[in-house]
Structure formats: structure tokens, C-alpha cells
PDB file of C-alpha atoms in Angstrom:
ATOM      1  CA  GLU A   1      -0.927  -5.038   8.151  1.00 81.00           C
ATOM      2  CA  ASP A   2      -4.372  -4.098   9.380  1.00 85.00           C
ATOM      3  CA  LYS A   3      -5.976  -1.164   7.614  1.00 89.00           C
ATOM      4  CA  VAL A   4      -9.214   0.769   7.409  1.00 91.00           C
ATOM      5  CA  VAL A   5      -9.939   2.761   4.266  1.00 93.00           C
ATOM      6  CA  GLN A   6     -12.671   5.359   4.058  1.00 94.00           C
ATOM      7  CA  SER A   7     -14.082   6.907   0.936  1.00 96.00           C
ATOM      8  CA  PRO A   8     -14.570   9.504  -0.229  1.00 95.00           C
ATOM      9  CA  LEU A   9     -12.018  11.533   1.683  1.00 91.00           C
ATOM     10  CA  SER A  10     -14.212  14.584   1.324  1.00 93.00           C
ATOM     11  CA  LEU A  11     -17.714  15.271   0.147  1.00 95.00           C
ATOM     12  CA  VAL A  12     -19.688  18.451  -0.456  1.00 97.00           C
ATOM     13  CA  VAL A  13     -23.469  18.254  -0.805  1.00 97.00           C
ATOM     14  CA  HIS A  14     -26.478  20.504  -0.368  1.00 97.00           C
ATOM     15  CA  GLU A  15     -28.913  20.448   2.517  1.00 97.00           C
ATOM     16  CA  GLY A  16     -31.558  17.828   2.051  1.00 97.00           C
ATOM     17  CA  ASP A  17     -29.352  15.473   0.068  1.00 97.00           C
ATOM     18  CA  THR A  18     -28.694  11.910   1.152  1.00 97.00           C
ATOM     19  CA  VAL A  19     -25.092  10.807   1.547  1.00 98.00           C
ATOM     20  CA  THR A  20     -23.415   7.441   1.871  1.00 98.00           C
ATOM     21  CA  LEU A  21     -20.007   7.147   3.444  1.00 98.00           C
ATOM     22  CA  ASN A  22     -17.946   4.023   2.868  1.00 98.00           C
ATOM     23  CA  CYS A  23     -15.529   2.139   5.021  1.00 98.00           C
ATOM     24  CA  SER A  24     -13.623  -0.975   3.989  1.00 97.00           C
ATOM     25  CA  TYR A  25     -11.297  -2.862   6.246  1.00 97.00           C
ATOM     26  CA  GLU A  26      -8.706  -5.577   6.463  1.00 95.00           C
ATOM     27  CA  VAL A  27      -8.311  -6.438  10.092  1.00 93.00           C
ATOM     28  CA  THR A  28      -6.965  -9.643  11.528  1.00 90.00           C
ATOM     29  CA  ASN A  29      -9.153 -10.932  14.365  1.00 89.00           C
ATOM     30  CA  PHE A  30     -11.859  -8.376  13.703  1.00 93.00           C
ATOM     31  CA  ARG A  31     -14.236  -7.761  16.592  1.00 88.00           C
ATOM     32  CA  SER A  32     -16.384  -4.764  15.697  1.00 89.00           C
ATOM     33  CA  LEU A  33     -16.586  -1.572  13.694  1.00 92.00           C
ATOM     34  CA  LEU A  34     -17.397   1.840  15.090  1.00 88.00           C
ATOM     35  CA  TRP A  35     -18.430   5.119  13.508  1.00 92.00           C
ATOM     36  CA  TYR A  36     -17.623   8.480  15.068  1.00 88.00           C
ATOM     37  CA  LYS A  37     -18.595  12.016  14.141  1.00 90.00           C
ATOM     38  CA  GLN A  38     -15.893  14.547  14.824  1.00 82.00           C
ATOM     39  CA  GLU A  39     -16.508  18.264  14.932  1.00 77.00           C
ATOM     40  CA  LYS A  40     -14.370  20.576  16.992  1.00 65.00           C
ATOM     41  CA  LYS A  41     -13.254  18.469  19.878  1.00 57.00           C
ATOM     42  CA  ALA A  42     -13.609  14.821  20.743  1.00 59.00           C
ATOM     43  CA  PRO A  43     -15.218  12.503  18.233  1.00 73.00           C
ATOM     44  CA  THR A  44     -18.792  11.659  19.099  1.00 78.00           C
ATOM     45  CA  PHE A  45     -19.711   8.024  19.112  1.00 78.00           C
ATOM     46  CA  LEU A  46     -22.389   7.081  16.579  1.00 89.00           C
ATOM     47  CA  PHE A  47     -22.607   3.324  16.125  1.00 88.00           C
ATOM     48  CA  MET A  48     -20.898   0.108  16.988  1.00 87.00           C
ATOM     49  CA  LEU A  49     -21.510  -2.774  14.588  1.00 92.00           C
ATOM     50  CA  THR A  50     -20.624  -6.319  15.406  1.00 90.00           C
ATOM     51  CA  SER A  51     -23.010  -8.464  13.397  1.00 90.00           C
ATOM     52  CA  SER A  52     -23.405  -8.579   9.648  1.00 92.00           C
ATOM     53  CA  GLY A  53     -26.560  -7.368   7.966  1.00 91.00           C
ATOM     54  CA  ILE A  54     -28.198  -5.718  10.951  1.00 90.00           C
ATOM     55  CA  GLU A  55     -28.903  -2.074  10.324  1.00 93.00           C
ATOM     56  CA  LYS A  56     -28.480   0.337  13.183  1.00 93.00           C
ATOM     57  CA  LYS A  57     -30.438   3.574  13.087  1.00 94.00           C
ATOM     58  CA  SER A  58     -30.369   6.800  15.000  1.00 94.00           C
ATOM     59  CA  GLY A  59     -32.608   9.498  13.599  1.00 96.00           C
ATOM     60  CA  ARG A  60     -31.456  10.323  10.095  1.00 97.00           C
ATOM     61  CA  LEU A  61     -28.311   8.234  10.443  1.00 98.00           C
ATOM     62  CA  SER A  62     -28.055   4.547   9.770  1.00 97.00           C
ATOM     63  CA  SER A  63     -25.250   2.095   9.318  1.00 97.00           C
ATOM     64  CA  ILE A  64     -24.744  -1.497   8.325  1.00 97.00           C
ATOM     65  CA  LEU A  65     -21.857  -3.923   8.343  1.00 96.00           C
ATOM     66  CA  ASP A  66     -20.989  -6.606   5.799  1.00 96.00           C
ATOM     67  CA  LYS A  67     -18.464  -8.973   7.343  1.00 93.00           C
ATOM     68  CA  LYS A  68     -18.246 -11.086   4.225  1.00 94.00           C
ATOM     69  CA  GLU A  69     -17.258  -8.226   1.943  1.00 94.00           C
ATOM     70  CA  LEU A  70     -15.465  -6.411   4.785  1.00 96.00           C
ATOM     71  CA  PHE A  71     -17.115  -3.047   4.588  1.00 96.00           C
ATOM     72  CA  SER A  72     -19.577  -0.766   6.274  1.00 98.00           C
ATOM     73  CA  ILE A  73     -21.626   2.186   5.102  1.00 98.00           C
ATOM     74  CA  LEU A  74     -22.957   5.156   6.992  1.00 98.00           C
ATOM     75  CA  ASN A  75     -26.045   6.787   5.518  1.00 98.00           C
ATOM     76  CA  ILE A  76     -27.317  10.232   6.362  1.00 98.00           C
ATOM     77  CA  THR A  77     -30.682  11.230   4.926  1.00 97.00           C
ATOM     78  CA  ALA A  78     -32.100  14.751   4.626  1.00 97.00           C
ATOM     79  CA  THR A  79     -28.745  16.244   5.525  1.00 98.00           C
ATOM     80  CA  GLN A  80     -28.528  19.437   7.539  1.00 97.00           C
ATOM     81  CA  THR A  81     -25.703  21.913   7.954  1.00 95.00           C
ATOM     82  CA  GLY A  82     -25.164  20.522  11.440  1.00 95.00           C
ATOM     83  CA  ASP A  83     -24.126  17.245   9.870  1.00 97.00           C
ATOM     84  CA  SER A  84     -20.960  18.886   8.578  1.00 95.00           C
ATOM     85  CA  ALA A  85     -18.104  17.096  10.272  1.00 93.00           C
ATOM     86  CA  VAL A  86     -15.452  14.478   9.779  1.00 88.00           C
ATOM     87  CA  TYR A  87     -16.848  10.964  10.042  1.00 93.00           C
ATOM     88  CA  LEU A  88     -14.430   8.391  11.367  1.00 90.00           C
ATOM     89  CA  CYS A  89     -14.617   4.664  10.853  1.00 93.00           C
ATOM     90  CA  VAL A  90     -12.616   2.520  13.239  1.00 89.00           C
ATOM     91  CA  CYS A  91     -12.247  -1.223  13.649  1.00 89.00           C
ATOM     92  CA  MET A  92     -11.635  -2.994  16.907  1.00 80.00           C
ATOM     93  CA  ASP A  93      -9.721  -6.238  16.972  1.00 78.00           C
ATOM     94  CA  SER A  94      -9.981  -9.077  19.436  1.00 79.00           C
ATOM     95  CA  ASN A  95      -7.403  -7.413  21.677  1.00 67.00           C
ATOM     96  CA  TYR A  96      -9.495  -4.231  21.793  1.00 64.00           C
ATOM     97  CA  GLN A  97      -6.944  -2.377  19.727  1.00 67.00           C
ATOM     98  CA  LEU A  98      -8.422   0.230  17.399  1.00 69.00           C
ATOM     99  CA  ILE A  99      -7.452   0.717  13.781  1.00 79.00           C
ATOM    100  CA  TRP A 100      -8.629   4.081  12.552  1.00 78.00           C
ATOM    101  CA  GLY A 101      -9.591   5.229   9.082  1.00 85.00           C
ATOM    102  CA  ALA A 102      -8.496   8.656   7.898  1.00 82.00           C
ATOM    103  CA  GLY A 103     -12.032  10.003   7.971  1.00 87.00           C
ATOM    104  CA  THR A 104     -14.462  11.487   5.467  1.00 92.00           C
ATOM    105  CA  LYS A 105     -14.872  15.226   5.640  1.00 91.00           C
ATOM    106  CA  LEU A 106     -18.498  16.037   4.944  1.00 95.00           C
ATOM    107  CA  ILE A 107     -19.574  19.579   4.131  1.00 96.00           C
ATOM    108  CA  ILE A 108     -23.259  20.419   3.879  1.00 97.00           C
ATOM    109  CA  LYS A 109     -24.026  23.615   2.019  1.00 96.00           C
ATOM    110  CA  PRO A 110     -27.221  25.524   2.823  1.00 93.00           C
TER     111      PRO A 110
ATOM    112  CA  ASP B   1       5.695   3.452   9.459  1.00 60.00           C
ATOM    113  CA  THR B   2       3.112   4.052  12.158  1.00 65.00           C
ATOM    114  CA  ALA B   3       1.907   7.658  12.095  1.00 82.00           C
ATOM    115  CA  VAL B   4       0.808   7.945  15.722  1.00 88.00           C
ATOM    116  CA  SER B   5       2.200   5.420  18.154  1.00 91.00           C
ATOM    117  CA  GLN B   6       1.514   4.817  21.801  1.00 93.00           C
ATOM    118  CA  THR B   7       3.367   2.748  24.353  1.00 95.00           C
ATOM    119  CA  PRO B   8       2.509   0.593  26.067  1.00 95.00           C
ATOM    120  CA  LYS B   9      -0.554  -0.921  24.424  1.00 89.00           C
ATOM    121  CA  TYR B  10      -1.583  -2.565  27.657  1.00 92.00           C
ATOM    122  CA  LEU B  11      -0.891  -1.456  31.189  1.00 95.00           C
ATOM    123  CA  VAL B  12      -2.027  -3.362  34.251  1.00 96.00           C
ATOM    124  CA  THR B  13      -1.116  -1.863  37.581  1.00 97.00           C
ATOM    125  CA  GLN B  14      -2.122  -1.578  41.202  1.00 97.00           C
ATOM    126  CA  MET B  15      -4.028   1.274  42.793  1.00 97.00           C
ATOM    127  CA  GLY B  16      -1.783   3.993  44.087  1.00 97.00           C
ATOM    128  CA  ASN B  17       0.972   3.459  41.551  1.00 97.00           C
ATOM    129  CA  ASP B  18       2.340   6.124  39.208  1.00 97.00           C
ATOM    130  CA  LYS B  19       2.524   5.311  35.499  1.00 97.00           C
ATOM    131  CA  SER B  20       3.227   6.991  32.192  1.00 97.00           C
ATOM    132  CA  ILE B  21       1.913   6.500  28.675  1.00 97.00           C
ATOM    133  CA  LYS B  22       3.997   7.732  25.784  1.00 97.00           C
ATOM    134  CA  CYS B  23       2.812   9.100  22.463  1.00 97.00           C
ATOM    135  CA  GLU B  24       4.789   9.938  19.371  1.00 96.00           C
ATOM    136  CA  GLN B  25       3.696  11.166  15.960  1.00 94.00           C
ATOM    137  CA  ASN B  26       5.842  11.300  12.867  1.00 92.00           C
ATOM    138  CA  LEU B  27       3.404  13.336  10.795  1.00 87.00           C
ATOM    139  CA  GLY B  28       4.929  16.717  11.541  1.00 89.00           C
ATOM    140  CA  HIS B  29       1.654  17.878  13.097  1.00 87.00           C
ATOM    141  CA  ASP B  30       1.581  20.823  15.447  1.00 88.00           C
ATOM    142  CA  THR B  31      -1.288  19.729  17.677  1.00 88.00           C
ATOM    143  CA  MET B  32      -1.570  16.636  19.829  1.00 91.00           C
ATOM    144  CA  TYR B  33      -4.313  15.369  22.096  1.00 89.00           C
ATOM    145  CA  TRP B  34      -5.053  12.915  24.826  1.00 91.00           C
ATOM    146  CA  TYR B  35      -8.497  11.332  25.035  1.00 88.00           C
ATOM    147  CA  LYS B  36     -10.053   8.939  27.506  1.00 88.00           C
ATOM    148  CA  GLN B  37     -12.593   6.471  26.176  1.00 81.00           C
ATOM    149  CA  ASP B  38     -15.158   5.397  28.692  1.00 70.00           C
ATOM    150  CA  SER B  39     -17.145   2.180  28.839  1.00 66.00           C
ATOM    151  CA  LYS B  40     -19.844   3.632  26.603  1.00 58.00           C
ATOM    152  CA  LYS B  41     -17.290   4.198  23.846  1.00 59.00           C
ATOM    153  CA  PHE B  42     -17.415   7.966  24.185  1.00 62.00           C
ATOM    154  CA  LEU B  43     -14.138   9.752  23.693  1.00 70.00           C
ATOM    155  CA  LYS B  44     -13.556  12.559  26.136  1.00 76.00           C
ATOM    156  CA  ILE B  45     -10.816  15.045  25.485  1.00 78.00           C
ATOM    157  CA  MET B  46      -8.347  15.490  28.306  1.00 88.00           C
ATOM    158  CA  PHE B  47      -5.538  17.693  26.997  1.00 87.00           C
ATOM    159  CA  SER B  48      -4.389  19.356  23.847  1.00 86.00           C
ATOM    160  CA  TYR B  49      -0.964  20.753  23.068  1.00 87.00           C
ATOM    161  CA  ASN B  50       0.024  22.974  20.177  1.00 85.00           C
ATOM    162  CA  ASN B  51       3.728  23.335  19.512  1.00 83.00           C
ATOM    163  CA  LYS B  52       4.522  22.113  23.016  1.00 81.00           C
ATOM    164  CA  GLU B  53       2.103  24.548  24.639  1.00 82.00           C
ATOM    165  CA  LEU B  54      -0.977  23.470  26.554  1.00 83.00           C
ATOM    166  CA  ILE B  55      -4.106  24.813  24.859  1.00 77.00           C
ATOM    167  CA  ILE B  56      -6.892  22.607  26.202  1.00 72.00           C
ATOM    168  CA  ASN B  57      -7.067  21.314  29.720  1.00 74.00           C
ATOM    169  CA  GLU B  58     -10.472  19.849  30.445  1.00 70.00           C
ATOM    170  CA  THR B  59     -11.680  19.013  33.902  1.00 75.00           C
ATOM    171  CA  VAL B  60      -9.219  16.291  34.696  1.00 86.00           C
ATOM    172  CA  PRO B  61      -7.860  15.396  38.139  1.00 90.00           C
ATOM    173  CA  ASN B  62      -4.498  16.909  38.985  1.00 90.00           C
ATOM    174  CA  ARG B  63      -3.134  13.395  39.139  1.00 94.00           C
ATOM    175  CA  PHE B  64      -2.985  13.533  35.339  1.00 94.00           C
ATOM    176  CA  SER B  65      -0.126  15.557  33.958  1.00 92.00           C
ATOM    177  CA  PRO B  66       0.786  15.820  30.296  1.00 92.00           C
ATOM    178  CA  LYS B  67       4.322  16.524  29.199  1.00 92.00           C
ATOM    179  CA  SER B  68       5.416  17.549  25.734  1.00 92.00           C
ATOM    180  CA  PRO B  69       9.210  17.410  25.413  1.00 91.00           C
ATOM    181  CA  ASP B  70       8.949  18.343  21.731  1.00 91.00           C
ATOM    182  CA  LYS B  71       6.350  18.779  19.029  1.00 89.00           C
ATOM    183  CA  ALA B  72       6.343  15.103  18.132  1.00 93.00           C
ATOM    184  CA  HIS B  73       5.758  13.773  21.625  1.00 95.00           C
ATOM    185  CA  LEU B  74       3.004  14.113  24.182  1.00 95.00           C
ATOM    186  CA  ASN B  75       3.293  11.877  27.209  1.00 96.00           C
ATOM    187  CA  LEU B  76       0.696  11.337  29.893  1.00 96.00           C
ATOM    188  CA  HIS B  77       1.761  10.767  33.460  1.00 96.00           C
ATOM    189  CA  ILE B  78      -0.736   9.562  36.030  1.00 96.00           C
ATOM    190  CA  ASN B  79      -0.058   9.686  39.765  1.00 96.00           C
ATOM    191  CA  SER B  80      -1.769   7.674  42.468  1.00 97.00           C
ATOM    192  CA  LEU B  81      -3.809   5.578  40.081  1.00 97.00           C
ATOM    193  CA  GLU B  82      -7.433   4.863  41.039  1.00 96.00           C
ATOM    194  CA  LEU B  83      -9.841   2.181  39.933  1.00 95.00           C
ATOM    195  CA  GLY B  84     -11.839   4.726  37.942  1.00 93.00           C
ATOM    196  CA  ASP B  85      -8.804   5.486  35.822  1.00 95.00           C
ATOM    197  CA  SER B  86      -9.236   2.147  34.086  1.00 94.00           C
ATOM    198  CA  ALA B  87     -10.055   2.956  30.477  1.00 91.00           C
ATOM    199  CA  VAL B  88      -8.546   3.142  27.046  1.00 87.00           C
ATOM    200  CA  TYR B  89      -6.478   6.270  26.469  1.00 92.00           C
ATOM    201  CA  PHE B  90      -5.976   7.589  22.955  1.00 90.00           C
ATOM    202  CA  CYS B  91      -3.397   9.952  21.683  1.00 92.00           C
ATOM    203  CA  ALA B  92      -4.095  11.898  18.494  1.00 89.00           C
ATOM    204  CA  SER B  93      -2.432  14.484  16.336  1.00 87.00           C
ATOM    205  CA  ARG B  94      -3.736  17.033  13.912  1.00 80.00           C
ATOM    206  CA  ALA B  95      -2.344  19.346  11.293  1.00 73.00           C
ATOM    207  CA  ARG B  96      -4.561  22.069   9.902  1.00 67.00           C
ATOM    208  CA  GLY B  97      -8.189  21.221   9.444  1.00 57.00           C
ATOM    209  CA  LEU B  98     -10.340  18.914  11.468  1.00 53.00           C
ATOM    210  CA  THR B  99      -8.983  15.440  10.844  1.00 64.00           C
ATOM    211  CA  GLN B 100      -7.239  13.911  13.772  1.00 70.00           C
ATOM    212  CA  TYR B 101      -5.064  10.868  13.473  1.00 79.00           C
ATOM    213  CA  PHE B 102      -5.419   8.600  16.430  1.00 81.00           C
ATOM    214  CA  GLY B 103      -2.992   6.174  17.970  1.00 85.00           C
ATOM    215  CA  PRO B 104      -3.993   2.566  18.629  1.00 82.00           C
ATOM    216  CA  GLY B 105      -4.885   3.233  22.238  1.00 86.00           C
ATOM    217  CA  THR B 106      -3.501   2.152  25.585  1.00 91.00           C
ATOM    218  CA  ARG B 107      -5.716  -0.064  27.687  1.00 89.00           C
ATOM    219  CA  LEU B 108      -5.104   0.807  31.318  1.00 94.00           C
ATOM    220  CA  THR B 109      -6.377  -1.553  33.975  1.00 95.00           C
ATOM    221  CA  VAL B 110      -6.079  -0.542  37.605  1.00 96.00           C
ATOM    222  CA  LEU B 111      -6.491  -3.379  40.084  1.00 95.00           C
TER     223      LEU B 111
END
């Protein structure tokens, strides 16, 4: 059965710290991996990763995919309180079905 | 057992038809959602129900009507389907806290 496992499930850090969120997956016919940030309403799309080893960056956030070891990491540098959210990792298979991780709840303390 | 399930997974239909997508969660959550994912991968909330009561109703055409027969189910009925309705629709549920558990999605294609 396909699965996506995120770790840690929750994380509390102080402003300015750097965090790394992990996502491992076992997905038959894997197509791509997506990261979302979820605050109060709909998750906000962050990255879509399809190729191994190519880092994607957006401001203080970056992510990379390792298709050999079947994992992805999401890095956030110089964290701010506005980064507090649940970060969702989701894999898309060749049929465009999504397999969601449970999320990592990130809390940034001032 | 699947926590949040949606049926069907794929739906191909003609313009003007009426169709329904079903969602069921076996997590005992009180709150359920419907999202539409557009071509840019953004998830837009459509509706939210808490204990069978509508609590969020974003700007969505009246052709979309959610129905929650009980706490574990939130179905989405769409009348007079249009080409622009083609998208992936996600159902989700939530207990307390922020984490939502999403279904696998229903890919709707309107021809």
C-alpha cells in the first residue's frame, strides 16, 4: 500500500532557527512530490518536485527530492513566527492520485 | 482502512450534466471540507461543514451544493457542469487542531 510518512510530527523552535522537515514515501508509479503549507484554511502550495537532486528555492524555503532513497526534505532558514503552520508532504502517482502525509506541525516561538 | 475516501476517483462527463462526488471519513472528525485544486496546484476551499452544519461557503457558483447526511459524510453535487469545472476535487476532515486529512481526490473532466 502506498504511504507517505512525515517526521517529526511536531516541532517547536525559536525565531531565527533553521528547521528541516522530512518526508519519506513508498509510492507505486511515483510521479512527483508536493509540499504544502497549511494555516487556517486551504493548504498553500509550496513546491512540486519531480526530478532527483534539483533543489527548489523560494525565499527562505528550499526543498529537494531523492528518488533513489525515496525521501524529500523541506528546509526553512531564519524562521519567523509567520512560518508556524502544518507542512504537508504529498506524492502524486502516475494516475494523478495524491497520497498525503499526516503533516508536520511547526511552531515558531518569538 | 482508508481514513478519508472519495468516490469516484475519476469522473468524465459532458457539459450540462449533473454529477455527485461522495466523501466519507471514518476518523470520527467533526469537520469536513471540499477543496478544488486548480491547474497551478493551488487548493481552494469551497465548503466546510461542522457536525452537519455549513460553516464555510466560499464564493462558489450555486451549481455546487454540498450535502452532509451525517457527520461522516460530505457529498458534493454539481449541476449543469461547465468546462471550467474540470479539476481535481479533494475532500478533507479535521478533528481539533490544524491538521486536515485529505482524501485521494476526484479528477473531474468535463467535455
